[in-house]
XYZ file of C-alpha atoms in Angstrom:
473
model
C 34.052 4.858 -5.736
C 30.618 5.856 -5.719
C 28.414 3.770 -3.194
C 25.030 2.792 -4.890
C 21.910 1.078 -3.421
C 19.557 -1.423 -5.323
C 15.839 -2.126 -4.645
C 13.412 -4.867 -5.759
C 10.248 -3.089 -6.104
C 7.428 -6.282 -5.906
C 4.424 -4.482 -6.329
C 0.877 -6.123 -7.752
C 1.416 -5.824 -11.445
C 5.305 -5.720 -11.748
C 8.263 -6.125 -10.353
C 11.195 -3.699 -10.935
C 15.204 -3.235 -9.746
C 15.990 -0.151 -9.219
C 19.883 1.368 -8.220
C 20.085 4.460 -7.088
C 23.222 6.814 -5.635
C 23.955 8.347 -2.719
C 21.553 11.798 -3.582
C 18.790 9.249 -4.019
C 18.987 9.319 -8.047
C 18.332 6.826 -10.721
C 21.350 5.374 -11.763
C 19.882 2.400 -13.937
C 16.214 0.885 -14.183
C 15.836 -2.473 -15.503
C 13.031 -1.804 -16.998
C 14.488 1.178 -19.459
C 13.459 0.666 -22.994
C 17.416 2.243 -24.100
C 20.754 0.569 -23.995
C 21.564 -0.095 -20.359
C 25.050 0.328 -18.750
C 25.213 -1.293 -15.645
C 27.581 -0.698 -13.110
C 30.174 -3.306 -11.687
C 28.259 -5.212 -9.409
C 31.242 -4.279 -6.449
C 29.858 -1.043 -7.036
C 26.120 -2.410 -5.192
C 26.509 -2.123 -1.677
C 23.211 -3.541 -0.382
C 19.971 -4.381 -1.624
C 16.544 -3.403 -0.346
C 13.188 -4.835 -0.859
C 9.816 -3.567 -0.966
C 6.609 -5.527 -1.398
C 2.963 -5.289 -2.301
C 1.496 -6.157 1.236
C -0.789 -8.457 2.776
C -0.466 -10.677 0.133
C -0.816 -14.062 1.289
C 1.731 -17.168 0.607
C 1.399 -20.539 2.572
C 3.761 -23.134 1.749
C 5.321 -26.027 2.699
C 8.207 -25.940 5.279
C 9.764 -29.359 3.839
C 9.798 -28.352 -0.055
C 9.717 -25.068 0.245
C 7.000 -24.753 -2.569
C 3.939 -22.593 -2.830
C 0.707 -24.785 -0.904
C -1.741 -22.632 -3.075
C -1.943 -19.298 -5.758
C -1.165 -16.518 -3.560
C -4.354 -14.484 -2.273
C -3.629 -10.723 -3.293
C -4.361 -8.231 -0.627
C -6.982 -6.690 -2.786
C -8.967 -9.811 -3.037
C -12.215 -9.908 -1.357
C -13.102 -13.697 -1.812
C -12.913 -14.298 2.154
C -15.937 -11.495 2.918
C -18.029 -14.583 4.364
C -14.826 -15.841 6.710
C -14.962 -11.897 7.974
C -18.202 -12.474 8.736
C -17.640 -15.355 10.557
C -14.773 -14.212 12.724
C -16.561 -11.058 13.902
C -19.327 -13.115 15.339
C -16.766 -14.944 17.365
C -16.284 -11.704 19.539
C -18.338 -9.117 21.695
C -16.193 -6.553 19.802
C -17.071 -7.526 16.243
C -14.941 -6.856 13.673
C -12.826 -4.763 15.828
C -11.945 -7.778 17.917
C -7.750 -7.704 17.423
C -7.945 -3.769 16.966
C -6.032 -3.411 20.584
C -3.091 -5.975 19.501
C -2.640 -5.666 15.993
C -4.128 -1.825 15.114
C -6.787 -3.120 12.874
C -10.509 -4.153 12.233
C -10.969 -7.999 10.729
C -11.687 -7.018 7.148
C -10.604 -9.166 3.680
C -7.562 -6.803 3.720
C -5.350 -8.706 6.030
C -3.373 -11.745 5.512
C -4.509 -13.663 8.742
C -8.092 -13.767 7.040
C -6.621 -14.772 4.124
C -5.008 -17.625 5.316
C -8.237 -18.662 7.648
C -9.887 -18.776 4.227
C -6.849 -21.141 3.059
C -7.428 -23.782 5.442
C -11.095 -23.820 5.268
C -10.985 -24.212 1.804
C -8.010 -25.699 0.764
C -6.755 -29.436 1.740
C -3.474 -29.141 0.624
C -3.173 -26.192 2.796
C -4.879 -27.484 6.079
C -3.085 -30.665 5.193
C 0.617 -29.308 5.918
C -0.896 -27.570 8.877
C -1.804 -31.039 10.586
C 1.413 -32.407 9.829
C 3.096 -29.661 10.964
C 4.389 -28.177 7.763
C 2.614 -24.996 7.186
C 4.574 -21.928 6.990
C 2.627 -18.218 6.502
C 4.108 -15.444 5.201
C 3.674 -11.884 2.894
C 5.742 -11.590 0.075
C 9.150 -10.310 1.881
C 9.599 -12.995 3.488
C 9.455 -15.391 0.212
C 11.510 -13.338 -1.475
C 13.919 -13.124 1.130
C 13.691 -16.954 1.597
C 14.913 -17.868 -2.256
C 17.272 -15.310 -2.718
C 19.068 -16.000 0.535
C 19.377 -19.554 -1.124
C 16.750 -20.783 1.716
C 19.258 -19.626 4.602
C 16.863 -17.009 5.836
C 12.965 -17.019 7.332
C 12.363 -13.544 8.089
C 10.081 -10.486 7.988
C 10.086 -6.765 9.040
C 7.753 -5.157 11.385
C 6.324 -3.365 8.639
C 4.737 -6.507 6.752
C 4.145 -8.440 9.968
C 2.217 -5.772 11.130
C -0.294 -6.388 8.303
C -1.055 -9.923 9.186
C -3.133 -8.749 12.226
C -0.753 -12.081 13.960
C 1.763 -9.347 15.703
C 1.490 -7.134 18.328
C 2.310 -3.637 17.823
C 3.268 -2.563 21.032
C 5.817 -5.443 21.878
C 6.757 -6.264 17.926
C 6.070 -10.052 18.423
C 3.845 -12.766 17.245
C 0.823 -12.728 19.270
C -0.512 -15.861 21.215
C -3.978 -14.392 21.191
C -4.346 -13.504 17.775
C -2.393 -16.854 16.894
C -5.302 -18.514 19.020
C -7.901 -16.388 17.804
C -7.543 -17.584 14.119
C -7.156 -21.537 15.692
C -3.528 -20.854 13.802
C -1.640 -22.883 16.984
C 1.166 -24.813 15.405
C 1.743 -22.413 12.156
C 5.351 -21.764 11.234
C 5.776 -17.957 11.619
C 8.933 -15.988 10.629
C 11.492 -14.322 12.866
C 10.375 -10.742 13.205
C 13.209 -7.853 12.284
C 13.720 -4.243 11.845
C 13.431 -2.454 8.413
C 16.830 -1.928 7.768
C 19.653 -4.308 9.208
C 21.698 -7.130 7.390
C 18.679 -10.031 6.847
C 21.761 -12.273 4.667
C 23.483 -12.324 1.519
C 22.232 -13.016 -2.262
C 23.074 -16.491 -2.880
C 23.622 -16.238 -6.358
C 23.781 -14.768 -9.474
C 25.212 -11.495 -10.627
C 24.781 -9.862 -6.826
C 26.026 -13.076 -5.302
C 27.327 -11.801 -1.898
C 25.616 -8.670 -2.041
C 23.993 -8.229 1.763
C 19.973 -7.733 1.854
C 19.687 -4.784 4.133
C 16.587 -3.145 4.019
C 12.459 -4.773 4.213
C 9.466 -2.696 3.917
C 6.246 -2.905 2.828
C 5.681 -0.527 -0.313
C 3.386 1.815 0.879
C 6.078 2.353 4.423
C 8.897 2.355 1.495
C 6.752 5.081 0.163
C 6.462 7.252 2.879
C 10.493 6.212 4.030
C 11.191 7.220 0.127
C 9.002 10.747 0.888
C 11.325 11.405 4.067
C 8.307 11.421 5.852
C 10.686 11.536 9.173
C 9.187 13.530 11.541
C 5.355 13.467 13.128
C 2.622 15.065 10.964
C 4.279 14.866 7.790
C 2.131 12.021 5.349
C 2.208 11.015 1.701
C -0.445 9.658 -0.504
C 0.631 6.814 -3.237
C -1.271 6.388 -6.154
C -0.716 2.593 -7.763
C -3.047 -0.179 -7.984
C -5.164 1.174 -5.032
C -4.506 4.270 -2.787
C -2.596 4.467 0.011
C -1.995 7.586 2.409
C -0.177 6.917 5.523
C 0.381 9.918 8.501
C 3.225 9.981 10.801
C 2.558 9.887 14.040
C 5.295 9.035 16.278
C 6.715 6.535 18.558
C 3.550 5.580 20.647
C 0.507 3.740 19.016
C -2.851 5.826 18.688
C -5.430 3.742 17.733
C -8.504 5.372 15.284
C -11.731 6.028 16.261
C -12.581 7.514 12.373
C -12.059 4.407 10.776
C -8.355 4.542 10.273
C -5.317 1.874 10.576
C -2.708 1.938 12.829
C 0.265 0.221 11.658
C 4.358 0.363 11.675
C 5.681 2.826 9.666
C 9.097 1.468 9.934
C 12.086 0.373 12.464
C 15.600 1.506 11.424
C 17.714 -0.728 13.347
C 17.777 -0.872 16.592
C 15.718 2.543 16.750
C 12.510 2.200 18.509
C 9.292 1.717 16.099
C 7.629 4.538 14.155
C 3.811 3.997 14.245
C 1.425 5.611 10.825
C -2.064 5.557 10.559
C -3.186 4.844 7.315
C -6.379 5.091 4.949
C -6.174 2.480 2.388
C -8.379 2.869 -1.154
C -8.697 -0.461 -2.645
C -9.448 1.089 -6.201
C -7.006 3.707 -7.877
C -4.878 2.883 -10.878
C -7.065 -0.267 -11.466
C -10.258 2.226 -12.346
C -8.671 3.205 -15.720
C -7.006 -0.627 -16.182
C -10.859 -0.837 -16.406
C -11.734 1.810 -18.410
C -9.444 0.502 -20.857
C -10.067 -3.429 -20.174
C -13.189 -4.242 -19.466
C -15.062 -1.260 -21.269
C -13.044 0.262 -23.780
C -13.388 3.676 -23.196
C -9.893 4.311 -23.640
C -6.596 2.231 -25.368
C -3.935 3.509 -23.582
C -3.799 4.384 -19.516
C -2.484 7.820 -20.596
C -5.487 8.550 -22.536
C -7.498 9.101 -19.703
C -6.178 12.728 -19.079
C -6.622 13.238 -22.790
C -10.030 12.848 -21.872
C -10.874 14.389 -18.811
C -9.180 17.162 -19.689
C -11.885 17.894 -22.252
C -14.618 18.737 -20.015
C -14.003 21.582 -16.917
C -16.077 19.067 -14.763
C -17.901 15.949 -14.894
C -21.282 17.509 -14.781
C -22.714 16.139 -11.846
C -20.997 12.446 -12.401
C -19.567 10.275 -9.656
C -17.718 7.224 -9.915
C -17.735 5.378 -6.713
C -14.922 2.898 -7.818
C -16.182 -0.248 -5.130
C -15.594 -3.004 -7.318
C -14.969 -5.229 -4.492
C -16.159 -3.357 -1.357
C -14.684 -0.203 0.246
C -11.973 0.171 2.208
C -11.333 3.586 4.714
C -12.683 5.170 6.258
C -15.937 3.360 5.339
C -14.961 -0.545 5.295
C -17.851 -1.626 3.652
C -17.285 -4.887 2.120
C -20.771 -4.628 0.280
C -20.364 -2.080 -1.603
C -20.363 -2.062 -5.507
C -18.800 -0.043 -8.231
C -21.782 2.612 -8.713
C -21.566 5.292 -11.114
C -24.499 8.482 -10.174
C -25.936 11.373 -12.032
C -25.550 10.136 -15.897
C -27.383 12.182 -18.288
C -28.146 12.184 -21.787
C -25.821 14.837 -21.609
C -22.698 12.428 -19.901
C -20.584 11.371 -22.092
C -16.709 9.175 -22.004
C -14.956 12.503 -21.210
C -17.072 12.869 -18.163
C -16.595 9.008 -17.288
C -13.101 9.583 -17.710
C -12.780 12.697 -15.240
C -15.413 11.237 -12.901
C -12.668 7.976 -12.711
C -9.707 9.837 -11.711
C -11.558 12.426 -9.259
C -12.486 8.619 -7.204
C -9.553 8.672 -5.798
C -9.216 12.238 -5.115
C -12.648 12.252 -3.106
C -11.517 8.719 -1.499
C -8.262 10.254 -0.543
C -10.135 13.483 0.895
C -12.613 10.981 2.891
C -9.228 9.712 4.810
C -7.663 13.069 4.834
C -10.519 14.608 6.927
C -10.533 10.938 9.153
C -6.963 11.819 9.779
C -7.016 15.554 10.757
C -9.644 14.647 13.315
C -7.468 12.371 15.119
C -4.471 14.498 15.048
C -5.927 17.706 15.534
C -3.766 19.100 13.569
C -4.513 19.611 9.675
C -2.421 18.868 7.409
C -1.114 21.404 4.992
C 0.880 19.818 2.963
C 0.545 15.815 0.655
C 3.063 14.778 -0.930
C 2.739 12.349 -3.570
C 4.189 9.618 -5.715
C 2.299 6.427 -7.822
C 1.257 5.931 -10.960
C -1.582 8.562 -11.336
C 0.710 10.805 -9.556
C 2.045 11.545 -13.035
C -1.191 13.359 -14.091
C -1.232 16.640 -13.892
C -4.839 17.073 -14.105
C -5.444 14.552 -11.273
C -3.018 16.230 -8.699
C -4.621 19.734 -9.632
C -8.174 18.048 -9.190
C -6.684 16.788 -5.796
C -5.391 19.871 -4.537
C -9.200 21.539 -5.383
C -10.573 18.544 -3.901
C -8.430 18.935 -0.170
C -7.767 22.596 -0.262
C -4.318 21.765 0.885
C -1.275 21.992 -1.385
C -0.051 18.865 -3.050
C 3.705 18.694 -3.512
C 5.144 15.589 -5.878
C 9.111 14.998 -6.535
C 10.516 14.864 -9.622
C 11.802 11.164 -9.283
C 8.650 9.431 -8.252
C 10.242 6.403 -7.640
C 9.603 6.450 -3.723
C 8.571 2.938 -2.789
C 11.896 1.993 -4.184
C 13.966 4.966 -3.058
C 12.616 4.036 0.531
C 13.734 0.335 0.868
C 17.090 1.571 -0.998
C 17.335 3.875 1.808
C 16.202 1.457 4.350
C 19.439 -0.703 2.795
C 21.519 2.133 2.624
C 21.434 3.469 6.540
C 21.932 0.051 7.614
C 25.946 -0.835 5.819
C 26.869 3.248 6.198
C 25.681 4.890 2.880
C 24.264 7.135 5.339
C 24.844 8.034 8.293
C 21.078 8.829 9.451
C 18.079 10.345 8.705
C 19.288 13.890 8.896
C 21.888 12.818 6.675
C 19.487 12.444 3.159
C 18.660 16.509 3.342
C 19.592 16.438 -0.498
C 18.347 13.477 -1.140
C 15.210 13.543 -3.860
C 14.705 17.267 -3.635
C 15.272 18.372 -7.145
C 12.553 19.783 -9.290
C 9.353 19.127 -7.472
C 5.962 20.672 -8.432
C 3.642 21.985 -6.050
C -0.134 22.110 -6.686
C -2.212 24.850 -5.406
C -6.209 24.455 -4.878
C -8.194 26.791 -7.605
C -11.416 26.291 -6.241
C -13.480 28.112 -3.454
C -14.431 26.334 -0.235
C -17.557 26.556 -0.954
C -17.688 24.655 -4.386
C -15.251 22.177 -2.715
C -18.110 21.492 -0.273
C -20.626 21.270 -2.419
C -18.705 18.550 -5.009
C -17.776 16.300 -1.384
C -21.198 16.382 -0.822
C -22.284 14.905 -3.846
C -19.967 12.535 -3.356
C -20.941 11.486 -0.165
C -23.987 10.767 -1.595
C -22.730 8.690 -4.410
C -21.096 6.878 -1.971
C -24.341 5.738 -0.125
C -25.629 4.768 -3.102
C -23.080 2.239 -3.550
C -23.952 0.252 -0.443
C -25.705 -3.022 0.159
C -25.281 -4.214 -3.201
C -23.289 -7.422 -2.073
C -24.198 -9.975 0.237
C -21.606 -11.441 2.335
C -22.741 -15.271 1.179
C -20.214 -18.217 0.975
């Protein structure tokens, strides 16, 4: 009988179940527009979950219901709270950065939640009475489909509340006190791929839950980014590129994160640094949203593809702030250089090479703290799918860009994740054929020094975009 592994993919704008076999295929997608044929559900033998991160949930221990919407991690309503905290400390913004790997910034969930009980009764409320639980979106969706048996997270998501310690793996008091979060309901902190429970019901009733990441780990688990060096660069909602780099915690001094890559069992940690873009696939939701430039997400390459360049155009995509390496939450979305001459093809190009420059801005952060350039990015997302943008990315780095054929990674990886942890495989050395079928490689076209002279216009762009935003209540 052929073993298969599912994965609930919960990302920002969808959610998706994936089941894939042992070679790290699609088997069925629920999502398919054709006739599906499922397999017997005997045939599942463990499910994995991956998450959009640093989303924030509070609820209420006694009910179990939602206290408040859930704050998404892109939103950047709790800039003035930042502010706040920061002054708090002789360190600023980096005042956790030694516990939890990361500067106080809207990003995380523990600023999130500060923001929730400032603002919120309800919220502040349950805290008082001693019925406030905090979590990301693992541990909620662990919660219900357990049947309410289960009140966990993995190291990967609690490493994103900026609550847990990343050198002992556990809630930390100071951090806990730092916030004034004393008396908050945390969740019990596990690996990224054991047995969390069973599905309580429904057609996978019994079915163990086996693997937890967040989705951009599950990304770069689902790239078999296994050893130190290797990274990946995901291209969804925002950007994310994370770089492995081992089993001991460096902490940036370019503006990078440090954060848990992932835990297989009882395996110690893997640590990543990561450069997070707020502002990727959402640019051409935009485009097509807000200004009508284009109908269809797919038109964009349509587009762009009619001009060789954007003559002179940058996009610097900070709708609400930017994130690495620059972390400047006043920064706007400012476009530079429009002529009489600019027109929606440029626009269109300019939007997709945002990321690309964005992506080479953590890139460079990242080879100065290894030492070591990279050589090789592989890469899976939504805009992955272009073409165009993973030629104008390879130009852009000057490294080569190498994306699989099934770009399903953030599900592959907590499907893996579920997999190692009931037997499916036996280890990491034991996926060598897993997802290697059919990838393209993309080589850089362009000289160094034209690739110099575009990153320096953008840098400029980039400045331009600053200050634009106050950081008022």
């Amino acid at each position: 009988m052929t073993r298969l592994v599912g994965a609930i993919d919960q990302g920002t704008t969808s959610t998706r179940f994936v089941i894939f076999d042992e070679l790290g295929s699609i088997v069925t997608y629920h999502q398919m527009e054709f006739e599906q044929h499922y397999p017997h559900p005997g045939d599942i033998v463990s499910v994995g979950i991956t998450n959009q991160r640093e989303t924030t949930i509070a609820w209420d221990s006694v009910t179990g219901e939602p206290l408040y919407p859930a704050i998404v991690w892109s939103d950047g309503r709790t800039a003035h709270t930042v502010k706040q905290l920061a002054e708090t400390s002789k360190l600023g913004v980096n005042a956790l950065q030694g516990i939890c790997g990361l500067p106080l910034t809207t990003y995380f969930s523990g600023v999130k939640l500060r923001w929730m009980l400032d603002h919120v009764p309800a919220v502040k409320n349950a805290m008082d009475q001693g019925r406030l639980r905090f979590s990301t979106v693992d541990t909620w969706l662990i919660y219900h489909l357990t049947g309410g048996k289960e009140f966990v997270t993995d190291v990967t998501n609690a490493s994103r509340t900026m609550l847990m310690d990343i050198h002992t793996m556990k809630w930390s008091e100071e951090a806990i006190n730092f916030f004034k979060f004393q008396g908050l309901q945390l969740a019990r902190i596990v690996s990224s791929s054991e047995v969390y429970g069973t599905i309580a019901n429904g057609i996978l009733e019994g079915v163990p839950i086996a693997g937890c990441l967040g989705d951009q780990q599950a990304a770069l688990v689902g790239q078999k980014c296994f050893n130190v060096g290797e990274a990946k660069n995901t291209y969804g909602t925002g950007c994310f590129m994370l770089f492995n780099i081992g089993s001991e915690p460096v902490l940036s001094k370019n503006g990078l994160l440090t954060t848990i890559a992932y835990q297989l069992g009882n395996e110690k940690p893997v640590y990543a640094l990561e450069g997070s873009v707020a502002v990727a696939g959402s640019s051409i939701q935009w485009l097509r949203d807000n200004m009508g430039i284009i109908s269809e997400a797919k038109e964009i390459n349509d587009l762009a593809s009619q001009v060789e360049d954007t003559s002179g155009v940058y996009f610097v995509t900070a709708f609400t702030g930017l994130f690495a390496p620059y972390w400047r939450d006043d920064a706007r979305g400012t476009i530079c250089g429009i002529t009489q001459y600019t027109n929606r093809n440029h626009i269109a190009r300019a939007t997709l090479e945002a990321a690309c420059y964005q992506s080479k801005a953590i890139l460079d952060a990242m080879n100065q703290e290894s030492g070591k350039p990279l050589k090789s990015l592989k890469v899976d997302g939504g805009m992955s799918n272009s073409d165009l943008a993973m030629q104008i990315q390879s130009d852009i780095l000057g490294i080569q860009v190498d994306r699989p054929a099934m770009r399903e990674t953030t599900a592959l990886g907590s499907a893996i994740a579920a997999g190692l942890a009931v037997g499916v495989w036996k280890d990491v050395h034991d996926m060598d054929k897993v997802n290697t079928e059919n990838r393209s490689l993309f080589i850089s076209k362009i000289t160094q020094e034209k690739r110099e002279k575009l990153y320096d216009g953008w840098k400029e762009a980039v400045k331009r975009s600053f200050g634009w935003a106050k950081n008022e209540e």
